[in-house]
Short mmCIF file of C-alpha atoms in Angstrom, two decimals:
data_model
loop_
_atom_site.label_atom_id
_atom_site.label_comp_id
_atom_site.label_asym_id
_atom_site.label_seq_id
_atom_site.Cartn_x
_atom_site.Cartn_y
_atom_site.Cartn_z
CA MET A 36 13.23 -5.62 -14.82
CA THR A 37 14.63 -5.75 -11.31
CA ALA A 38 17.49 -7.99 -10.15
CA ILE A 39 18.83 -8.53 -6.65
CA TYR A 40 22.42 -9.46 -5.92
CA GLY A 41 23.72 -10.56 -2.54
CA ALA A 42 27.07 -11.16 -0.87
CA ALA A 43 28.07 -12.75 2.41
CA GLY A 44 31.23 -12.23 4.44
CA THR A 45 32.28 -10.83 7.77
CA ASP A 46 31.25 -7.18 7.23
CA GLY A 47 28.17 -6.41 5.13
CA ARG A 48 28.85 -2.66 5.25
CA ARG A 49 32.20 -3.16 3.52
CA LEU A 50 30.66 -5.59 1.00
CA ALA A 51 27.87 -3.27 -0.19
CA TRP A 52 29.77 -1.01 -2.61
CA PRO A 53 31.95 -3.76 -4.12
CA LEU A 54 28.72 -5.73 -4.58
CA LEU A 55 27.16 -2.78 -6.43
CA GLU A 56 30.24 -2.55 -8.65
CA ALA A 57 30.08 -6.28 -9.49
CA ALA A 58 26.30 -6.15 -10.02
CA VAL A 59 26.35 -3.26 -12.52
CA ARG A 60 29.10 -5.04 -14.44
CA LEU A 61 27.09 -8.27 -14.64
CA HIS A 62 23.60 -6.82 -15.04
CA TRP A 63 24.18 -3.78 -17.26
CA GLY A 64 27.61 -4.56 -18.67
CA TRP A 65 29.16 -1.41 -17.24
CA PRO A 66 32.96 -1.76 -16.99
CA PHE A 67 33.13 0.40 -13.86
CA LEU A 68 30.88 2.04 -11.29
CA PRO A 69 29.80 5.51 -12.46
CA PRO A 70 29.67 8.49 -10.11
CA VAL A 71 27.07 8.26 -7.37
CA ASP A 72 25.12 11.17 -5.91
CA ARG A 73 22.25 11.45 -3.44
CA SER A 74 18.73 12.83 -3.65
CA PRO A 75 17.82 15.67 -1.26
CA ARG A 76 16.48 13.01 1.16
CA GLY A 77 19.66 10.91 0.85
CA LYS A 78 18.70 8.15 -1.62
CA PRO A 79 21.84 7.13 -3.56
CA LEU A 80 21.51 7.42 -7.34
CA PHE A 81 23.39 7.67 -10.60
CA PRO A 82 23.10 11.36 -11.59
CA GLY A 83 21.55 11.87 -15.01
CA ARG A 84 20.50 8.20 -15.31
CA GLU A 85 16.76 8.10 -14.71
CA ASP A 86 16.75 4.72 -16.49
CA ARG A 87 19.12 3.04 -13.99
CA TRP A 88 18.34 2.76 -10.30
CA PHE A 89 19.90 0.92 -7.40
CA SER A 90 19.39 0.31 -3.71
CA LEU A 91 21.83 -1.10 -1.15
CA SER A 92 21.39 -2.67 2.26
CA HIS A 93 23.63 -4.45 4.73
CA SER A 94 23.29 -6.16 8.08
CA GLY A 95 25.87 -8.20 9.93
CA GLY A 96 27.96 -9.99 7.33
CA LEU A 97 25.36 -9.68 4.55
CA ALA A 98 24.77 -7.15 1.77
CA LEU A 99 22.07 -6.81 -0.88
CA CYS A 100 22.00 -4.70 -4.03
CA ALA A 101 18.89 -4.20 -6.18
CA LEU A 102 19.18 -2.90 -9.75
CA SER A 103 16.23 -1.73 -11.81
CA ALA A 104 15.06 0.49 -14.68
CA ALA A 105 12.79 2.30 -12.18
CA SER A 106 13.08 3.36 -8.56
CA VAL A 107 13.73 0.39 -6.28
CA GLY A 108 14.31 -0.31 -2.61
CA VAL A 109 15.95 -3.29 -0.92
CA ASP A 110 16.57 -4.17 2.72
CA ILE A 111 18.18 -7.03 4.62
CA GLU A 112 18.29 -7.63 8.36
CA VAL A 113 19.96 -10.27 10.48
CA VAL A 114 17.27 -11.79 12.71
CA ARG A 115 18.00 -11.24 16.36
CA PRO A 116 15.83 -10.81 19.43
CA ARG A 117 15.18 -7.23 20.49
CA ARG A 118 13.13 -5.53 23.18
CA ALA A 119 9.74 -7.20 23.47
CA ARG A 120 7.77 -4.00 22.77
CA LEU A 121 9.69 -3.08 19.62
CA PRO A 122 7.12 -4.49 17.16
CA GLN A 123 4.32 -2.47 18.79
CA ARG A 124 6.45 0.68 18.54
CA LEU A 125 7.51 0.22 14.91
CA LEU A 126 4.72 -1.58 13.07
CA SER A 127 1.48 0.00 11.85
CA ARG A 128 -1.90 -1.33 13.00
CA GLU A 129 -2.28 -3.18 9.71
CA GLU A 130 1.17 -4.74 10.07
CA LEU A 131 0.50 -5.72 13.68
CA ALA A 132 -2.70 -7.45 12.56
CA ARG A 133 -0.59 -9.65 10.23
CA TYR A 134 2.31 -10.09 12.68
CA ASP A 135 2.63 -13.67 14.03
CA GLY A 136 4.69 -12.71 17.11
CA THR A 137 8.06 -14.15 15.99
CA TRP A 138 11.23 -12.18 15.38
CA GLU A 139 11.44 -13.73 11.91
CA ASP A 140 8.04 -12.26 11.05
CA PHE A 141 8.91 -8.89 12.60
CA TYR A 142 11.95 -8.66 10.34
CA ARG A 143 9.88 -9.77 7.33
CA LEU A 144 7.48 -6.88 7.95
CA TRP A 145 10.27 -4.43 8.81
CA THR A 146 12.29 -5.18 5.65
CA LEU A 147 9.17 -4.69 3.53
CA LYS A 148 8.58 -1.33 5.22
CA GLU A 149 12.18 -0.20 4.82
CA SER A 150 12.42 -1.32 1.20
CA TRP A 151 9.17 0.57 0.43
CA CYS A 152 10.53 3.76 1.99
CA LYS A 153 13.78 3.39 0.04
CA ARG A 154 11.88 2.89 -3.23
CA GLU A 155 9.78 5.97 -2.60
CA ASP A 156 12.64 8.01 -1.09
CA ALA A 157 10.21 8.57 1.79
CA PRO A 158 10.86 9.00 5.50
CA LEU A 159 10.87 5.86 7.60
CA TYR A 160 10.02 7.78 10.75
CA PRO A 161 7.61 7.75 12.41
CA PRO A 162 7.59 4.07 11.43
CA GLN A 163 3.96 3.42 12.33
CA ARG A 164 2.96 5.83 9.54
CA ALA A 165 5.24 4.29 6.92
CA ALA A 166 3.06 1.51 5.55
CA VAL A 167 3.56 -0.50 2.38
CA PRO A 168 0.51 -0.14 0.10
CA SER A 169 -1.21 -3.44 -0.65
CA ASP A 170 -0.72 -2.98 -4.40
CA CYS A 171 3.06 -2.48 -4.21
CA PRO A 172 5.10 -5.10 -6.08
CA CYS A 173 7.12 -6.31 -3.10
CA LYS A 174 8.66 -9.63 -2.22
CA SER A 175 10.16 -11.06 0.95
CA TYR A 176 13.21 -13.31 1.01
CA ALA A 177 14.50 -15.51 3.82
CA GLY A 178 17.63 -17.42 4.68
CA ALA A 179 19.21 -18.93 7.76
CA GLY A 180 19.20 -16.10 10.29
CA TRP A 181 18.14 -13.26 7.96
CA ARG A 182 15.15 -11.70 6.22
CA GLY A 183 15.13 -9.37 3.23
CA ALA A 184 12.72 -7.60 0.92
CA VAL A 185 12.47 -5.63 -2.30
CA CYS A 186 9.89 -3.09 -3.42
CA CYS A 187 10.04 -2.28 -7.11
CA HIS A 188 7.96 -1.43 -10.16
CA GLY A 189 6.88 -4.54 -12.02
CA ALA A 190 7.39 -8.12 -10.94
CA PRO A 191 9.98 -8.64 -8.19
CA PRO A 192 12.68 -11.23 -8.90
CA GLU A 193 12.05 -14.73 -7.64
CA ASP A 194 15.53 -15.19 -6.21
CA ILE A 195 18.62 -13.35 -5.07
CA ILE A 196 21.77 -13.88 -7.15
CA TRP A 197 24.58 -14.50 -4.65
CA LEU A 198 28.09 -13.38 -5.67
CA GLU A 199 31.57 -13.80 -4.25
CA VAL A 200 32.77 -10.25 -3.58
CA SER A 201 35.95 -8.89 -2.04
CA CYS A 202 35.65 -5.94 0.31
CA GLU A 203 39.18 -4.61 -0.06
CA LYS A 204 37.94 -1.12 -0.93
CA GLU A 205 35.02 0.87 0.38
CA GLY A 206 32.36 2.81 -1.48
CA PRO A 207 32.30 6.38 -2.76
CA ILE A 208 29.97 7.77 -0.10
#
């Protein structure tokens, strides 16, 4: 089962690791955050715990943390206008065919792509080649000024669980 936790503040980067610490305490009952390592491609993981996976993302003042019993990927992006040709440079043909031309929809498609790559520990670049398979259990989330997504194994959670988190300390990596 996958769960997604979120936090909002002024600096999503500084919220991400305290959010992970709070999420593992709530979700798995762990009293503290265990050591974190990285795969050869850079995916953060708990060494020796193939039954516990996590993924982190931050943008602006927002952070998301996904926890799962299998590999998982999560992404969040603050919606903001960018260069007009960016969608054509970053989205695959299939994604462009589904793209409605708005920045909200671009970020919906982009967060799905990035969460898929995180789940698979696969390269995001070149982005036009990184395409989410149609049978992937993914879900998009939206709020005022942001879009997010999760790619997991099994059914994605319906909602994000938002927590109050302090960012007094930063993460281990």
